[in-house]
CSV table of C-alpha atoms in Angstrom, one decimal:
chain,number,residue,atom,x,y,z
M,1,MET,CA,83.6,-78.4,-88.0
M,2,GLN,CA,80.4,-77.1,-89.4
M,3,ASP,CA,77.5,-77.5,-86.8
M,4,ASN,CA,75.4,-79.5,-89.5
M,5,LEU,CA,77.8,-82.0,-90.6
M,6,PHE,CA,78.2,-85.3,-89.1
M,7,GLY,CA,81.9,-84.9,-89.3
M,8,ASP,CA,84.7,-83.3,-91.2
M,9,LEU,CA,84.3,-84.6,-94.7
M,10,SER,CA,87.1,-86.9,-96.0
M,11,VAL,CA,87.3,-89.1,-99.1
M,12,ILE,CA,89.5,-92.3,-100.0
M,13,SER,CA,90.2,-93.7,-103.4
M,14,LEU,CA,91.7,-96.8,-103.8
M,15,ARG,CA,94.1,-97.2,-106.3
M,16,GLY,CA,92.4,-97.1,-109.7
M,17,GLY,CA,89.6,-94.9,-108.6
M,18,GLU,CA,92.1,-91.7,-108.5
M,19,GLN,CA,90.1,-90.4,-111.6
M,20,PHE,CA,86.6,-91.0,-110.3
M,21,ALA,CA,87.2,-89.8,-106.7
M,22,SER,CA,88.7,-86.5,-108.5
M,23,GLN,CA,85.0,-85.9,-110.0
M,24,VAL,CA,83.2,-86.5,-107.1
M,25,ASP,CA,85.9,-84.1,-105.1
M,26,TYR,CA,84.9,-81.2,-107.9
M,27,TYR,CA,81.5,-81.5,-107.2
M,28,LEU,CA,82.3,-81.3,-103.5
M,29,LYS,CA,84.3,-78.4,-103.6
M,30,GLU,CA,81.7,-76.5,-106.0
M,31,TRP,CA,78.6,-77.0,-103.7
M,32,ARG,CA,80.6,-75.9,-100.5
M,33,ASN,CA,82.6,-72.9,-102.4
M,34,HIS,CA,85.8,-74.1,-102.0
M,35,GLY,CA,88.7,-73.0,-103.8
M,36,GLU,CA,91.0,-75.2,-106.0
M,37,ASP,CA,93.3,-75.1,-103.5
M,38,LYS,CA,91.2,-77.3,-101.1
M,39,THR,CA,90.6,-80.6,-101.7
M,40,TYR,CA,88.4,-83.6,-99.7
M,41,ILE,CA,90.7,-86.5,-100.9
M,42,VAL,CA,92.7,-87.9,-98.2
M,43,PRO,CA,96.1,-89.0,-99.4
M,44,THR,CA,96.4,-92.8,-98.8
M,45,GLU,CA,99.0,-95.3,-100.2
M,46,CYS,CA,99.2,-99.4,-100.0
M,47,PRO,CA,103.0,-99.9,-100.7
M,48,ARG,CA,104.0,-103.2,-101.7
M,49,PHE,CA,107.2,-105.2,-101.0
M,50,GLY,CA,108.8,-107.3,-103.5
M,51,THR,CA,107.4,-110.2,-102.3
M,52,GLY,CA,103.9,-108.9,-103.0
M,53,GLU,CA,102.8,-108.1,-99.5
M,54,ALA,CA,101.8,-104.5,-98.7
M,55,LYS,CA,100.6,-102.3,-96.1
M,56,GLY,CA,98.3,-99.2,-95.7
M,57,ALA,CA,99.4,-96.2,-94.9
M,58,VAL,CA,97.2,-92.7,-94.3
M,59,HIS,CA,99.1,-89.6,-94.5
M,60,GLN,CA,97.0,-87.4,-92.1
M,61,SER,CA,95.0,-87.6,-89.1
M,62,LEU,CA,91.2,-88.4,-89.6
M,63,ARG,CA,90.3,-88.4,-86.1
M,64,GLY,CA,86.5,-87.5,-85.8
M,65,HIS,CA,86.3,-87.5,-89.5
M,66,ASP,CA,83.0,-88.9,-91.6
M,67,ILE,CA,85.1,-91.0,-94.3
M,68,TYR,CA,84.2,-92.4,-97.4
M,69,ILE,CA,86.6,-94.9,-99.1
M,70,ILE,CA,85.7,-95.3,-103.1
M,71,ALA,CA,87.0,-98.7,-103.8
M,72,ASP,CA,86.7,-100.2,-107.5
M,73,VAL,CA,87.4,-104.0,-106.4
M,74,PHE,CA,87.5,-104.8,-110.2
M,75,ASN,CA,90.0,-102.3,-111.9
M,76,TYR,CA,92.4,-104.8,-113.2
M,77,GLY,CA,94.4,-101.9,-115.0
M,78,VAL,CA,96.3,-101.5,-111.7
M,79,THR,CA,99.6,-103.5,-111.5
M,80,TYR,CA,102.1,-103.7,-108.8
M,81,ASN,CA,105.5,-105.8,-108.8
M,82,MET,CA,106.2,-109.0,-107.4
M,83,TYR,CA,109.3,-111.2,-107.8
M,84,GLY,CA,110.4,-108.8,-110.8
M,85,GLN,CA,106.8,-109.2,-112.7
M,86,GLN,CA,104.3,-106.7,-113.2
M,87,VAL,CA,101.1,-108.3,-111.6
M,88,PRO,CA,97.6,-106.8,-112.4
M,89,MET,CA,95.7,-106.5,-109.1
M,90,SER,CA,92.9,-109.1,-108.8
M,91,PRO,CA,89.2,-108.3,-106.9
M,92,ASP,CA,91.1,-110.0,-104.0
M,93,ASP,CA,94.0,-107.7,-104.0
M,94,HIS,CA,91.7,-104.5,-103.9
M,95,TYR,CA,89.3,-106.3,-101.3
M,96,ALA,CA,92.8,-106.4,-99.0
M,97,ASP,CA,93.9,-103.1,-99.9
M,98,LEU,CA,90.7,-102.0,-98.6
M,99,LYS,CA,90.8,-103.5,-95.1
M,100,ARG,CA,94.6,-102.1,-94.9
M,101,ILE,CA,93.1,-98.6,-95.3
M,102,ILE,CA,90.3,-99.4,-92.7
M,103,ALA,CA,93.0,-100.9,-90.6
M,104,ALA,CA,95.4,-97.8,-90.9
M,105,ILE,CA,92.6,-95.4,-89.7
M,106,GLU,CA,92.9,-97.0,-86.5
M,107,GLY,CA,89.2,-96.6,-85.4
M,108,LYS,CA,89.8,-93.0,-85.2
M,109,ALA,CA,87.1,-91.6,-87.3
M,110,ARG,CA,83.6,-90.8,-86.4
M,111,ARG,CA,82.4,-93.2,-89.0
M,112,VAL,CA,83.5,-95.1,-92.3
M,113,SER,CA,81.2,-95.9,-95.2
M,114,VAL,CA,82.6,-97.7,-98.3
M,115,ILE,CA,81.3,-97.0,-101.5
M,116,MET,CA,82.2,-100.4,-103.5
M,117,PRO,CA,80.2,-99.8,-107.0
M,118,MET,CA,80.4,-103.4,-108.2
M,119,LEU,CA,79.8,-105.8,-104.8
M,120,TYR,CA,83.1,-108.1,-104.5
M,121,GLU,CA,82.3,-111.4,-105.0
M,122,GLY,CA,78.5,-110.3,-105.6
M,123,ARG,CA,77.7,-113.1,-107.6
M,124,GLN,CA,78.7,-115.6,-105.3
M,125,HIS,CA,75.3,-114.4,-103.0
M,126,LYS,CA,74.1,-117.8,-102.3
M,127,ARG,CA,75.3,-121.5,-101.9
M,128,SER,CA,73.6,-124.1,-104.1
M,129,SER,CA,76.3,-126.9,-103.0
M,130,ARG,CA,79.4,-127.5,-100.9
M,131,GLU,CA,80.5,-123.6,-101.4
M,132,SER,CA,81.8,-120.6,-99.6
M,133,LEU,CA,79.5,-117.5,-99.3
M,134,ASP,CA,82.3,-115.1,-100.1
M,135,CYS,CA,80.4,-111.8,-100.3
M,136,ALA,CA,78.4,-112.3,-97.0
M,137,MET,CA,81.7,-112.7,-95.3
M,138,MET,CA,83.1,-109.5,-96.9
M,139,LEU,CA,80.1,-107.8,-95.6
M,140,GLN,CA,80.4,-109.1,-91.9
M,141,GLU,CA,84.5,-108.8,-92.1
M,142,LEU,CA,83.8,-104.8,-93.1
M,143,VAL,CA,81.3,-104.5,-90.4
M,144,GLY,CA,83.3,-105.9,-87.9
M,145,MET,CA,86.3,-103.5,-88.3
M,146,GLY,CA,83.9,-100.8,-88.0
M,147,VAL,CA,82.2,-99.7,-91.4
M,148,SER,CA,79.0,-98.5,-90.7
M,149,ASN,CA,77.5,-98.1,-94.1
M,150,ILE,CA,78.1,-100.2,-97.3
M,151,ILE,CA,76.9,-98.2,-100.7
M,152,THR,CA,76.6,-100.4,-103.5
M,153,PHE,CA,75.2,-100.2,-107.4
M,154,ASP,CA,72.5,-102.6,-108.9
M,155,ALA,CA,74.0,-105.7,-106.7
M,156,HIS,CA,73.6,-108.7,-108.6
M,157,ASP,CA,71.3,-109.7,-105.5
M,158,ALA,CA,70.1,-107.4,-103.2
M,159,ARG,CA,69.5,-109.9,-100.6
M,160,VAL,CA,73.2,-110.3,-99.5
M,161,GLN,CA,72.6,-107.7,-97.1
M,162,ASN,CA,71.1,-110.2,-94.9
M,163,ALA,CA,74.3,-111.1,-94.0
M,164,ILE,CA,74.7,-107.7,-91.9
M,165,PRO,CA,71.0,-107.1,-90.8
M,166,LEU,CA,72.0,-104.3,-87.9
M,167,HIS,CA,74.2,-102.2,-90.4
M,168,GLY,CA,73.2,-99.7,-93.4
M,169,PHE,CA,73.2,-101.5,-96.7
M,170,ASP,CA,72.5,-99.3,-99.7
M,171,ASP,CA,71.6,-100.7,-103.3
M,172,VAL,CA,71.5,-97.9,-105.7
M,173,ARG,CA,70.1,-98.5,-109.3
M,174,PRO,CA,71.3,-95.9,-112.1
M,175,SER,CA,67.6,-95.9,-113.6
M,176,TYR,CA,67.5,-92.1,-113.8
M,177,GLN,CA,70.8,-91.6,-115.5
M,178,MET,CA,70.8,-94.3,-117.8
M,179,LEU,CA,67.4,-92.9,-119.2
M,180,LYS,CA,69.2,-89.6,-119.2
M,181,ALA,CA,71.8,-90.7,-121.1
M,182,LEU,CA,69.4,-92.4,-123.6
M,183,VAL,CA,67.3,-89.7,-124.6
M,184,ARG,CA,70.8,-87.4,-125.0
M,185,ALA,CA,72.3,-90.2,-127.3
M,186,VAL,CA,69.3,-90.9,-129.5
M,187,PRO,CA,66.8,-88.1,-129.7
M,188,ASP,CA,64.6,-89.5,-131.5
M,189,ILE,CA,63.8,-92.5,-129.3
M,190,SER,CA,59.9,-93.1,-128.6
M,191,ILE,CA,59.0,-94.0,-125.1
M,192,ASP,CA,55.7,-95.4,-126.2
M,193,LYS,CA,54.7,-98.8,-125.6
M,194,ASP,CA,53.6,-98.9,-129.1
M,195,ASP,CA,57.4,-98.2,-129.8
M,196,LEU,CA,59.6,-99.4,-127.4
M,197,ILE,CA,59.7,-102.5,-124.8
M,198,PHE,CA,62.0,-103.6,-122.3
M,199,ILE,CA,63.8,-107.0,-122.6
M,200,SER,CA,65.1,-109.2,-119.4
M,201,PRO,CA,67.7,-111.2,-120.8
M,202,ASP,CA,67.1,-114.1,-118.2
M,203,GLU,CA,64.8,-114.4,-115.2
M,204,GLY,CA,67.3,-112.8,-112.7
M,205,ALA,CA,67.2,-109.6,-114.4
M,206,MET,CA,63.5,-109.4,-114.5
M,207,GLY,CA,63.0,-107.0,-111.8
M,208,ARG,CA,65.2,-104.4,-113.5
M,209,SER,CA,63.2,-104.5,-116.5
M,210,MET,CA,59.7,-104.4,-114.6
M,211,TYR,CA,60.9,-101.4,-112.8
M,212,TYR,CA,61.3,-99.4,-115.8
M,213,ALA,CA,58.6,-100.8,-117.9
M,214,SER,CA,56.4,-100.1,-114.6
M,215,VAL,CA,57.8,-96.4,-114.3
M,216,LEU,CA,57.2,-95.5,-118.1
M,217,GLY,CA,54.2,-97.3,-118.5
M,218,LEU,CA,55.5,-99.9,-121.2
M,219,GLU,CA,55.7,-103.5,-121.9
M,220,VAL,CA,58.4,-105.8,-120.7
M,221,GLY,CA,59.4,-109.1,-122.3
M,222,MET,CA,61.6,-111.9,-121.0
M,223,PHE,CA,64.2,-114.6,-122.3
M,224,TYR,CA,64.9,-117.6,-120.0
M,225,LYS,CA,67.9,-119.1,-120.4
M,226,ARG,CA,67.7,-123.3,-120.9
M,227,ARG,CA,70.7,-124.8,-119.6
M,228,ASN,CA,72.8,-128.2,-119.7
M,229,TYR,CA,72.5,-129.4,-116.4
M,230,SER,CA,74.8,-132.5,-117.0
M,231,ILE,CA,78.0,-130.7,-117.5
M,232,VAL,CA,79.9,-127.9,-116.0
M,233,VAL,CA,82.2,-125.6,-117.7
M,234,ASN,CA,84.3,-122.8,-116.3
M,235,GLY,CA,82.0,-123.3,-113.2
M,236,LYS,CA,78.8,-123.4,-114.4
M,237,ASN,CA,75.9,-125.5,-116.2
M,238,PRO,CA,76.4,-123.7,-120.1
M,239,ILE,CA,73.4,-122.3,-121.9
M,240,GLU,CA,71.7,-123.9,-124.9
M,241,ALA,CA,69.3,-121.6,-125.8
M,242,HIS,CA,67.8,-118.4,-124.6
M,243,GLU,CA,63.5,-119.0,-125.0
M,244,TYR,CA,61.6,-115.6,-125.5
M,245,LEU,CA,58.3,-115.0,-123.3
M,246,GLY,CA,56.5,-111.6,-124.1
M,247,LYS,CA,54.3,-109.8,-126.6
M,248,ASP,CA,54.8,-109.2,-130.2
M,249,LEU,CA,57.8,-107.4,-130.8
M,250,SER,CA,57.8,-106.2,-135.0
M,251,GLY,CA,58.7,-102.6,-135.3
M,252,LYS,CA,59.6,-101.6,-131.6
M,253,ASP,CA,62.8,-100.3,-130.5
M,254,ALA,CA,64.1,-102.8,-127.5
M,255,ILE,CA,66.3,-101.8,-124.6
M,256,ILE,CA,67.7,-105.0,-122.6
M,257,VAL,CA,68.5,-104.4,-119.2
M,258,ASP,CA,71.1,-106.2,-117.1
M,259,ASP,CA,73.3,-105.7,-114.3
M,260,MET,CA,76.7,-106.5,-116.0
M,261,ILE,CA,78.4,-107.2,-119.4
M,262,ALA,CA,80.8,-109.8,-118.8
M,263,SER,CA,81.5,-111.9,-122.0
M,264,GLY,CA,78.9,-110.3,-124.0
M,265,GLU,CA,77.8,-113.9,-125.4
M,266,SER,CA,74.1,-113.9,-123.8
M,267,LEU,CA,73.5,-110.2,-124.9
M,268,ILE,CA,74.3,-110.9,-128.4
M,269,ASP,CA,72.5,-114.2,-128.7
M,270,VAL,CA,69.4,-112.5,-127.3
M,271,ALA,CA,70.0,-109.3,-129.8
M,272,CYS,CA,70.2,-112.0,-132.6
M,273,GLN,CA,66.7,-113.4,-131.5
M,274,LEU,CA,65.3,-110.0,-131.0
M,275,LYS,CA,66.0,-109.1,-134.7
M,276,GLU,CA,64.5,-112.4,-136.0
M,277,LYS,CA,61.5,-111.0,-134.1
M,278,GLY,CA,61.4,-107.6,-136.0
M,279,VAL,CA,62.8,-105.6,-133.6
M,280,LYS,CA,63.9,-102.0,-135.2
M,281,ARG,CA,66.6,-101.0,-132.8
M,282,ILE,CA,68.3,-102.5,-130.1
M,283,PHE,CA,70.0,-100.6,-126.8
M,284,ASN,CA,71.3,-102.3,-123.8
M,285,PHE,CA,71.5,-100.7,-120.2
M,286,ALA,CA,74.2,-102.5,-118.2
M,287,THR,CA,75.0,-100.9,-115.0
M,288,PHE,CA,79.0,-102.6,-115.2
M,289,GLY,CA,80.8,-103.1,-118.6
M,290,LEU,CA,83.0,-105.7,-118.1
M,291,PHE,CA,84.1,-106.7,-121.6
M,292,THR,CA,86.2,-109.6,-120.3
M,293,GLU,CA,87.0,-111.1,-123.9
M,294,GLY,CA,87.2,-107.5,-125.3
M,295,PHE,CA,85.8,-105.9,-128.0
M,296,ASP,CA,85.6,-107.7,-131.1
M,297,LYS,CA,82.1,-109.5,-131.1
M,298,PHE,CA,80.7,-106.2,-129.9
M,299,ASP,CA,82.1,-104.5,-132.9
M,300,LYS,CA,80.6,-107.3,-135.3
M,301,ALA,CA,77.5,-107.3,-133.2
M,302,TYR,CA,77.4,-103.2,-134.3
M,303,ALA,CA,78.6,-103.7,-138.2
M,304,ASP,CA,75.8,-106.3,-138.6
M,305,GLY,CA,73.2,-104.3,-137.0
M,306,LEU,CA,72.5,-106.4,-134.2
M,307,ILE,CA,73.0,-103.5,-132.1
M,308,ASP,CA,72.9,-99.9,-131.6
M,309,LYS,CA,74.3,-98.6,-128.1
M,310,ILE,CA,75.3,-100.0,-125.0
M,311,PHE,CA,75.3,-97.8,-122.2
M,312,THR,CA,77.2,-98.8,-119.0
M,313,THR,CA,78.4,-96.5,-116.2
M,314,ASN,CA,82.0,-95.1,-115.3
M,315,LEU,CA,81.7,-96.7,-111.7
M,316,ILE,CA,84.2,-99.1,-112.6
M,317,TYR,CA,87.3,-99.3,-114.9
M,318,HIS,CA,87.0,-99.0,-118.5
M,319,ARG,CA,89.1,-101.2,-120.9
M,320,PRO,CA,91.2,-99.1,-123.1
M,321,GLY,CA,90.0,-98.1,-126.3
M,322,LEU,CA,85.8,-98.7,-125.0
M,323,ILE,CA,85.1,-94.8,-125.2
M,324,GLU,CA,86.1,-94.6,-128.6
M,325,LYS,CA,83.6,-97.1,-129.6
M,326,PRO,CA,80.5,-95.8,-132.1
M,327,TRP,CA,78.3,-98.2,-130.4
M,328,TYR,CA,79.2,-97.3,-126.7
M,329,CYS,CA,78.0,-94.3,-124.6
M,330,GLU,CA,79.2,-93.9,-121.3
M,331,VAL,CA,76.6,-92.9,-118.0
M,332,ASN,CA,78.7,-90.3,-115.7
M,333,MET,CA,77.8,-91.2,-112.1
M,334,SER,CA,80.6,-89.0,-110.8
M,335,LYS,CA,77.9,-86.3,-109.8
M,336,TYR,CA,75.3,-88.8,-108.4
M,337,VAL,CA,77.8,-89.9,-105.9
M,338,ALA,CA,78.8,-86.4,-104.7
M,339,TYR,CA,75.0,-86.1,-104.3
M,340,ILE,CA,75.0,-89.5,-102.2
M,341,ILE,CA,77.7,-88.2,-100.1
M,342,ASP,CA,77.1,-85.0,-99.7
M,343,THR,CA,73.7,-85.7,-98.2
M,344,LEU,CA,75.0,-88.4,-96.1
M,345,ASN,CA,77.7,-86.1,-94.8
M,346,HIS,CA,74.9,-83.7,-93.6
M,347,ASP,CA,73.1,-86.5,-92.0
M,348,HIS,CA,70.4,-86.3,-93.9
M,349,SER,CA,68.0,-89.2,-95.6
M,350,ILE,CA,68.9,-90.4,-98.8
M,351,SER,CA,65.5,-91.7,-99.7
M,352,SER,CA,64.9,-89.0,-102.4
M,353,LEU,CA,68.0,-89.9,-104.4
M,354,LEU,CA,67.4,-93.8,-104.5
M,355,ASN,CA,63.7,-92.9,-105.8
M,356,PRO,CA,63.8,-91.3,-109.0
M,357,VAL,CA,60.3,-92.0,-110.4
M,358,GLN,CA,59.3,-88.0,-110.5
M,359,ARG,CA,62.9,-87.3,-111.9
M,360,ILE,CA,62.2,-90.0,-115.0
M,361,HIS,CA,58.7,-88.5,-115.1
M,362,ASN,CA,60.0,-85.0,-115.6
M,363,LEU,CA,62.6,-86.4,-117.9
M,364,VAL,CA,60.2,-88.1,-120.1
M,365,GLU,CA,58.0,-85.4,-120.5
M,366,LYS,CA,60.7,-82.9,-121.7
M,367,GLN,CA,61.8,-85.6,-124.1
M,368,LYS,CA,58.2,-86.0,-125.7
M,369,ALA,CA,58.1,-81.8,-125.8
M,370,GLY,CA,61.3,-82.3,-128.2
M,371,GLN,CA,63.8,-80.8,-125.6
M,372,GLY,CA,65.6,-84.6,-125.8
M,373,GLY,CA,69.1,-83.3,-127.1
M,374,GLN,CA,69.0,-80.3,-124.5
M,375,ILE,CA,67.8,-81.7,-121.2
M,376,LYS,CA,68.9,-79.7,-117.8
M,377,ILE,CA,71.4,-82.6,-116.1
M,378,GLU,CA,70.0,-82.8,-112.6
M,379,PHE,CA,72.5,-85.7,-111.6
C-alpha cells in the first residue's frame, strides 16, 4: 500500500451499475498509471434462489481496503428469476443487495463508503402524518453496519442527514457539469441577465435555481403548486395549477431546474406557461431522469416547441431509447465521481470539488469569448 493512501482502493458496483463503474475505473487507472490488466473493481455477486431470496458474495479479500460501493438503487432494468418469472429489481431489492455486500465484507475493510447517486426513499424525508421515515432509517442502518461515508447527489432534502449527525454525508450537486453540457450543446446561449433566467418549478426547487442565479448574476423566477388538499390521488394531493412569481420573461431563454423528472407533467405544464409568457427557448436541468411514464409526452412537447433540451446525468439507469432523443443531452458524471473517490482515498478534503464557483466563472468567461464548443473538460 502506498503511504499516502488511506487504504488499498477497491470499487464495488451493485448490479446494473457496471458500465458507470467501469468508466470510473478507467479514470482511476489513467491517473495512477496502471495498465489495462489492472482494475480497482472488486468482483462481487448477489445470486438469487428460485424463491427470490439471495445472498451476497465477495470474491477476494478486502482486509484493510478503502472500499467505495456504487449503488444505483433505481435501476429497474435489472431483473431476477422468481418462481419462473422475470422480476425487475425495485429500490428495495437493490438496497437489500447493498446490505448483503456490506455483510459479505465481514467488517474487514478499513473504511466503507457508499456512493448512492439518488438517495433510497429520499422523497420520504419527513413525516406529515403517521408515516414511516424510510430514508432516515436507511441511513441509520447503513452506519450501523459500519459505513463511514454516504455520498449522494442532489438530495431531495439534504436535511435527512440529521438522522446520522456523527457520520459522513456529502450531498453533491452537478451544477458545473450541467452548465458545461449546456454551453457545449447550445453554443449560442447568452449567459446574461437580459437574455437568460432560471426558473424553479416549485417551492422545493427554489434553492437550486437561486444557486445558479447567484453564481451567474442572473434573475430567478418561481412557480408554486396550487394543490387540492381535499382529495388524495396516488398518495398525494393532486396539483390543480402552477402559478408564476417573477419578472417579465418576454424574449428570454429559460432554464427550469429540478432534482428529478418523474412523469414530466409538472415540467411540461410549467413549459406551457413559460411559452405563454413569451419565453424564447426552454431548457431543463434535472439531475435524475426517471421518465416513469415513457417519452411520448416529451416527444410531443419537443415537436410543439415547448422544450428545446433536457439535461440529465448518467448517475442512474436510463430508460432504453433516451440517448437517441433529439431533445435529450446526457451529462456524464463518471470523471467527477472518480475525482471524489481518488481524493478521499488519498485522505484529502473534497471541499474544492464540492464548490465549483471558480470553475463556473472560468466556463462562462470562455463561453463569452466564443469558445463554447471547444471548452476543455475539467470534470
